[in-house]
mmCIF file of C-alpha atoms in Angstrom:
data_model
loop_
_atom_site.group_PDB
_atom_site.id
_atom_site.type_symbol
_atom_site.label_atom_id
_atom_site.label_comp_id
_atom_site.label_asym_id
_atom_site.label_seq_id
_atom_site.Cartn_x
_atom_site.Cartn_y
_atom_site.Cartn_z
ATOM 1 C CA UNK H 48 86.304 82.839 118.359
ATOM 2 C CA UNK H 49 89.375 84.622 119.675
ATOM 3 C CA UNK H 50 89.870 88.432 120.135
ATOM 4 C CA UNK H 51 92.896 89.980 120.284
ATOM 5 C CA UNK H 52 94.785 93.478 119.894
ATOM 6 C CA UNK H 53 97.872 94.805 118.369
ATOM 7 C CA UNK H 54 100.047 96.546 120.905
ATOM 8 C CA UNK H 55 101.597 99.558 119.512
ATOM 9 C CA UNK H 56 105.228 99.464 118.867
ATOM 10 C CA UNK H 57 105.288 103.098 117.130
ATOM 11 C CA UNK H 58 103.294 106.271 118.610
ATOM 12 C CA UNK H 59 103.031 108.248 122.146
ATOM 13 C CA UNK H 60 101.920 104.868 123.297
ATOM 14 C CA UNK H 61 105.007 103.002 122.679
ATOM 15 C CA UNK H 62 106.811 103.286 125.707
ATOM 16 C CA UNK H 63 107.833 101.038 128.469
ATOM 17 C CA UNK H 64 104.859 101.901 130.436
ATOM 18 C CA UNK H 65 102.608 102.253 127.581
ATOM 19 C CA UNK H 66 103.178 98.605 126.343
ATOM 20 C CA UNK H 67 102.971 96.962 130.121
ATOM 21 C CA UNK H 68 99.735 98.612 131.032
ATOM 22 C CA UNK H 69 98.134 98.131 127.620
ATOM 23 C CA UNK H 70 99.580 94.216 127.724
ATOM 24 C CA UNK H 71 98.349 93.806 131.353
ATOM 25 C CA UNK H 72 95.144 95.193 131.056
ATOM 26 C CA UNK H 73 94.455 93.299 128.134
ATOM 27 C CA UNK H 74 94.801 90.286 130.197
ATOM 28 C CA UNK H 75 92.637 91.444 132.656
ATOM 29 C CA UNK H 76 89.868 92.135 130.164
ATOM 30 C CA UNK H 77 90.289 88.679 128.714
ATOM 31 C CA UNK H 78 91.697 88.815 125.277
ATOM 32 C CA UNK H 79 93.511 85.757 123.756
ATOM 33 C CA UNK H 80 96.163 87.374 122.320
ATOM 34 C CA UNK H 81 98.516 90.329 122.073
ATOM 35 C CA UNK H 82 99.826 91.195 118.524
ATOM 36 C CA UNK H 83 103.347 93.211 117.427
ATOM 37 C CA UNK H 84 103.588 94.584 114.076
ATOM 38 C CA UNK H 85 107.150 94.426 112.125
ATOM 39 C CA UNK H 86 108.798 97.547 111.097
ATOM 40 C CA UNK H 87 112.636 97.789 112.004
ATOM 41 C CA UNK H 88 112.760 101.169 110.187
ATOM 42 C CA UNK H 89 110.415 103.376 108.421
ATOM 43 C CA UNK H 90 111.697 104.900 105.133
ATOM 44 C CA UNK H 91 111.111 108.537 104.919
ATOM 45 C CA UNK H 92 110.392 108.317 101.244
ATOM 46 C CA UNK H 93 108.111 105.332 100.487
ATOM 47 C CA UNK H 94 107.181 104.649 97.022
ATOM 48 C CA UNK H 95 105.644 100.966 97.629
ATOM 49 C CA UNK H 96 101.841 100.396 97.674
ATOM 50 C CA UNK H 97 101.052 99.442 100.587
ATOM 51 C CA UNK H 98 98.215 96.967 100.220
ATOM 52 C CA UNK H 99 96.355 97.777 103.086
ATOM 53 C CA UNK H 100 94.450 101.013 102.422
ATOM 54 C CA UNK H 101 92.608 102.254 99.814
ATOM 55 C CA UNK H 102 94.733 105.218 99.087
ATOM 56 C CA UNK H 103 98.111 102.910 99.089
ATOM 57 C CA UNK H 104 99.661 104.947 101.509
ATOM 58 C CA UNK H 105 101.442 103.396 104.766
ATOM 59 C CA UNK H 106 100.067 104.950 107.926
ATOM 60 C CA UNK H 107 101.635 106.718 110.424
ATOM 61 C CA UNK H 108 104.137 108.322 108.160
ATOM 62 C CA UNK H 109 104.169 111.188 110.230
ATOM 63 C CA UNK H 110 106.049 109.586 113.265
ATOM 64 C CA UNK H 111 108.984 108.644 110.447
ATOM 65 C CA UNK H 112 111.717 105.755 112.382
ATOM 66 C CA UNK H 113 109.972 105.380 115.419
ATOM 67 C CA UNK H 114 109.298 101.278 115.859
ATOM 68 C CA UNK H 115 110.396 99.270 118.636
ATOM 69 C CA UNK H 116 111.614 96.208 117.389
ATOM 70 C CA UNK H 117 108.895 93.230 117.016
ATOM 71 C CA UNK H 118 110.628 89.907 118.555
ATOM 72 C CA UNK H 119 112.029 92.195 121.040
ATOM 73 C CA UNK H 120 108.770 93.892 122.068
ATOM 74 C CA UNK H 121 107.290 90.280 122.468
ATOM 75 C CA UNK H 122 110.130 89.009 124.681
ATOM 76 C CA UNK H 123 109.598 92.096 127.051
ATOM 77 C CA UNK H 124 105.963 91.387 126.851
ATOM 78 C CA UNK H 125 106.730 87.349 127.357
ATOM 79 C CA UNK H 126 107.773 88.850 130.979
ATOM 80 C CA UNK H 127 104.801 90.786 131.389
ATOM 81 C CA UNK H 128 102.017 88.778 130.649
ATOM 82 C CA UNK H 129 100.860 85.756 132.192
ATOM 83 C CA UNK H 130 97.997 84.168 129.832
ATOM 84 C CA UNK H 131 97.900 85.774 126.576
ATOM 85 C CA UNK H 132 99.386 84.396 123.745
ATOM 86 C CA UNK H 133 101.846 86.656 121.940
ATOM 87 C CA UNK H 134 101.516 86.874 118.330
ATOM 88 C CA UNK H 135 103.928 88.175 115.652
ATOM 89 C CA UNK H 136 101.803 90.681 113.472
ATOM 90 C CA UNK H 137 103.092 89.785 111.039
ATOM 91 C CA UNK H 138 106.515 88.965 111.159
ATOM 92 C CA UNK H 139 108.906 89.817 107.802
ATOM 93 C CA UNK H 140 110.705 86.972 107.749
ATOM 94 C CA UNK H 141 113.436 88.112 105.215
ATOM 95 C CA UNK H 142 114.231 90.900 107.487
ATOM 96 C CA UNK H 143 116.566 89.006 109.568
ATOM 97 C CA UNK H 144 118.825 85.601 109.088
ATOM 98 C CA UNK H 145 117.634 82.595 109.603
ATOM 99 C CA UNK H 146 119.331 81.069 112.432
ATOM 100 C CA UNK H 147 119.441 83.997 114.251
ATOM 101 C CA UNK H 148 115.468 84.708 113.780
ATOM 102 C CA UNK H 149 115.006 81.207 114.786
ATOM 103 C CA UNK H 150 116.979 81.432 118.171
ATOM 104 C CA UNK H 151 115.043 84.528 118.819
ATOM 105 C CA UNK H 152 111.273 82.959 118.456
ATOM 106 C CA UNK H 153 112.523 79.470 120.209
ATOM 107 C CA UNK H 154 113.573 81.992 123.081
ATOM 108 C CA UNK H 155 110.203 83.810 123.338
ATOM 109 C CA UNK H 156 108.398 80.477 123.232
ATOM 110 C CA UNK H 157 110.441 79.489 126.153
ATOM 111 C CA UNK H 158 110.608 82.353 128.307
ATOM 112 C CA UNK H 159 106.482 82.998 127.749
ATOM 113 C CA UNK H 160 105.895 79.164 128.780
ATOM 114 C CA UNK H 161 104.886 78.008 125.079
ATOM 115 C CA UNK H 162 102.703 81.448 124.393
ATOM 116 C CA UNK H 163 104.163 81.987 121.026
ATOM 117 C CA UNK H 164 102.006 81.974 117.943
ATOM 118 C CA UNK H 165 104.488 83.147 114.547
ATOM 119 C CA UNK H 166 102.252 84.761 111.965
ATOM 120 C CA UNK H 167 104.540 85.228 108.879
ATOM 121 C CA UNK H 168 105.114 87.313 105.736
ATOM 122 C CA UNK H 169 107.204 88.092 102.835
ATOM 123 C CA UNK H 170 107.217 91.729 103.281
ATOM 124 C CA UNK H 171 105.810 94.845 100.946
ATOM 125 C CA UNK H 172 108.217 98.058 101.515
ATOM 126 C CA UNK H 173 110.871 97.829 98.494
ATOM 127 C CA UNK H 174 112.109 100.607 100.569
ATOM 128 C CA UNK H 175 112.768 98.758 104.013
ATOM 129 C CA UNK H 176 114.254 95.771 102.336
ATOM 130 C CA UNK H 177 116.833 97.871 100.846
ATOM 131 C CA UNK H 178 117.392 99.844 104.203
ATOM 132 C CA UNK H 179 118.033 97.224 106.507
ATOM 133 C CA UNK H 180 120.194 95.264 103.874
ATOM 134 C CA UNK H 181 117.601 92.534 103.571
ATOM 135 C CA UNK H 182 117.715 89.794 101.224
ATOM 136 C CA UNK H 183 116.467 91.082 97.262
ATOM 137 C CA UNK H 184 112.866 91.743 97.410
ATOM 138 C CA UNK H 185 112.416 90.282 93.780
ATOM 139 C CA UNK H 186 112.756 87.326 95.886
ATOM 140 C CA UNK H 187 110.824 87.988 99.546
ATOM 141 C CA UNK H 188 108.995 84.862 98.529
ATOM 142 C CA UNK H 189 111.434 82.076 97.873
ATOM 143 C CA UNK H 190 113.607 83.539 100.908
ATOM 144 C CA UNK H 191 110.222 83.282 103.401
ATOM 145 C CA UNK H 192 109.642 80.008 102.115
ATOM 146 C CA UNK H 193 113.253 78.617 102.693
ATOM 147 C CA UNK H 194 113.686 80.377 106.084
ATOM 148 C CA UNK H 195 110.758 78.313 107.842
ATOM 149 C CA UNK H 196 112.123 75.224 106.290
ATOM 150 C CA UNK H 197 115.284 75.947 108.094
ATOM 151 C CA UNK H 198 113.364 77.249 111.051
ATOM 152 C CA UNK H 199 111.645 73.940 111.059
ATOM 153 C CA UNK H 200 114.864 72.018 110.712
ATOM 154 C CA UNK H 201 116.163 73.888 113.994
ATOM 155 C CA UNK H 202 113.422 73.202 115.963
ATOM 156 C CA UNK H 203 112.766 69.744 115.032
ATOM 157 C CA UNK H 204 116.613 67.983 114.309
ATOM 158 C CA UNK H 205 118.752 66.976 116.859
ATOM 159 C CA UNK H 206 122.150 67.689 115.102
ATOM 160 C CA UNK H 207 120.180 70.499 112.187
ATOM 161 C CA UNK H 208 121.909 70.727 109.098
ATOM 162 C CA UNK H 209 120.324 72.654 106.112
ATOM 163 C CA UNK H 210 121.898 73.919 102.235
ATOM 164 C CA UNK H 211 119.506 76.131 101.126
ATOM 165 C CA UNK H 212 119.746 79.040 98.350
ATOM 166 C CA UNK H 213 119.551 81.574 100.758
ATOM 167 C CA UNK H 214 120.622 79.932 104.107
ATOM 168 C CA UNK H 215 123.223 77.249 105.522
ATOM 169 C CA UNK H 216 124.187 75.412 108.661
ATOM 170 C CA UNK H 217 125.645 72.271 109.450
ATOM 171 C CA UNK H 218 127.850 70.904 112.859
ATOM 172 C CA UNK H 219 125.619 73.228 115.360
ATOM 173 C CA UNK H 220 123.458 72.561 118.829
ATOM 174 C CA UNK H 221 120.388 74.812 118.173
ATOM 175 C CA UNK H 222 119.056 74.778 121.864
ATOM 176 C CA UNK H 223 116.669 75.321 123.410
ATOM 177 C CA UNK H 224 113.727 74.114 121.073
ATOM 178 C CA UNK H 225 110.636 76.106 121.569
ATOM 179 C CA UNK H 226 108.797 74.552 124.343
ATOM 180 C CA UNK H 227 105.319 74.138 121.467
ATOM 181 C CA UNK H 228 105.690 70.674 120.099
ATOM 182 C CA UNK H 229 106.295 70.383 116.965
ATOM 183 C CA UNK H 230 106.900 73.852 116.908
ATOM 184 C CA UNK H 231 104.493 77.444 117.597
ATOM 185 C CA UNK H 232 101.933 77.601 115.226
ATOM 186 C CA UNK H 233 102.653 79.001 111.954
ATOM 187 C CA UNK H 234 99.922 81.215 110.270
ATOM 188 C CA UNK H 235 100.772 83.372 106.787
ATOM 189 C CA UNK H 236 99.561 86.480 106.345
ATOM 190 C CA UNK H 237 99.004 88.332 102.840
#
């Protein structure tokens, strides 16, 4: 069994210092991992059930917009650690393109010397989705499932080319690859 913790990225305790001290000591105390939830902003009306609580309601409403950003929270953290493996908690992966969210996690599996573990998710807040401009929510599903194909096809292909619904890329050099062979694990979360 492996133990782990979620390092805050909203809260008096999401600061600089907050998140190296809490990452390090972590470390020191032997847990496996280091977790980063995904919120890039926080609606101040949310009508979406979130399907975590009994009551429906998301917590920490009351410190409205404050997140730091997940992938870069775990690239900082890449930096700080040593040993722990960094894991996306979970990541929305409609929330940003493709390509772009691909580069990102190939870069954090570099830079942390092949620490990266990518937990994924379609996503829950109607509200965030429509904030942040992300692809229709009617279809968080279908877009999750395409973007790790063409995450896969990034890693993997020497000259990537993908036509998807939602995504396309063809004539590019997508490098570096993430240092994890085939690829960091991929675990869904729901």
């Amino acid at each position: 069994m492996k133990f782990g913790f979620v390092i805050p990225t909203r809260g008096p305790l999401a600061t600089r210092s907050g998140v190296i001290e809490l990452a390090r000591r972590g470390e020191e105390h032997g847990f496996d991992f280091i977790g980063a939830s995904d919120h890039i902003v926080v609606p101040r009306s949310i009508v979406s059930r979130y399907p975590y609580s009994e009551t429906g309601e998301f917590p920490g409403g009351d410190i409205a917009g404050q997140c730091l950003e997940q992938l870069t929270t775990l690239s900082f953290l890449a930096g700080a650690t040593k040993r722990a493996r960094l894991l996306t908690t979970v990541m929305v992966v409609p929330y940003r393109a493709a390509v772009h969210a691909a580069k990102i996690l190939a870069t954090i599996d570099v830079l942390s010397n092949g620490r990266l573990d990518l937990g994924i998710g379609a996503g829950w807040m109607r509200e965030e989705f429509d904030a942040i401009g992300a692809p229709d929510y009617e279809r968080r599903g279908s877009v999750t499932d395409e973007y790790v194909a063409a995450f896969k096809e990034l890693w993997h292909a020497e000259n990537p080319e993908f036509t998807g619904r939602y995504t396309a890329f063809s004539n590019i050099a997508f490098e570096p690859k993430p240092k994890q062979k085939p690829n960091p694990p991929i675990w869904t979360g729901g």
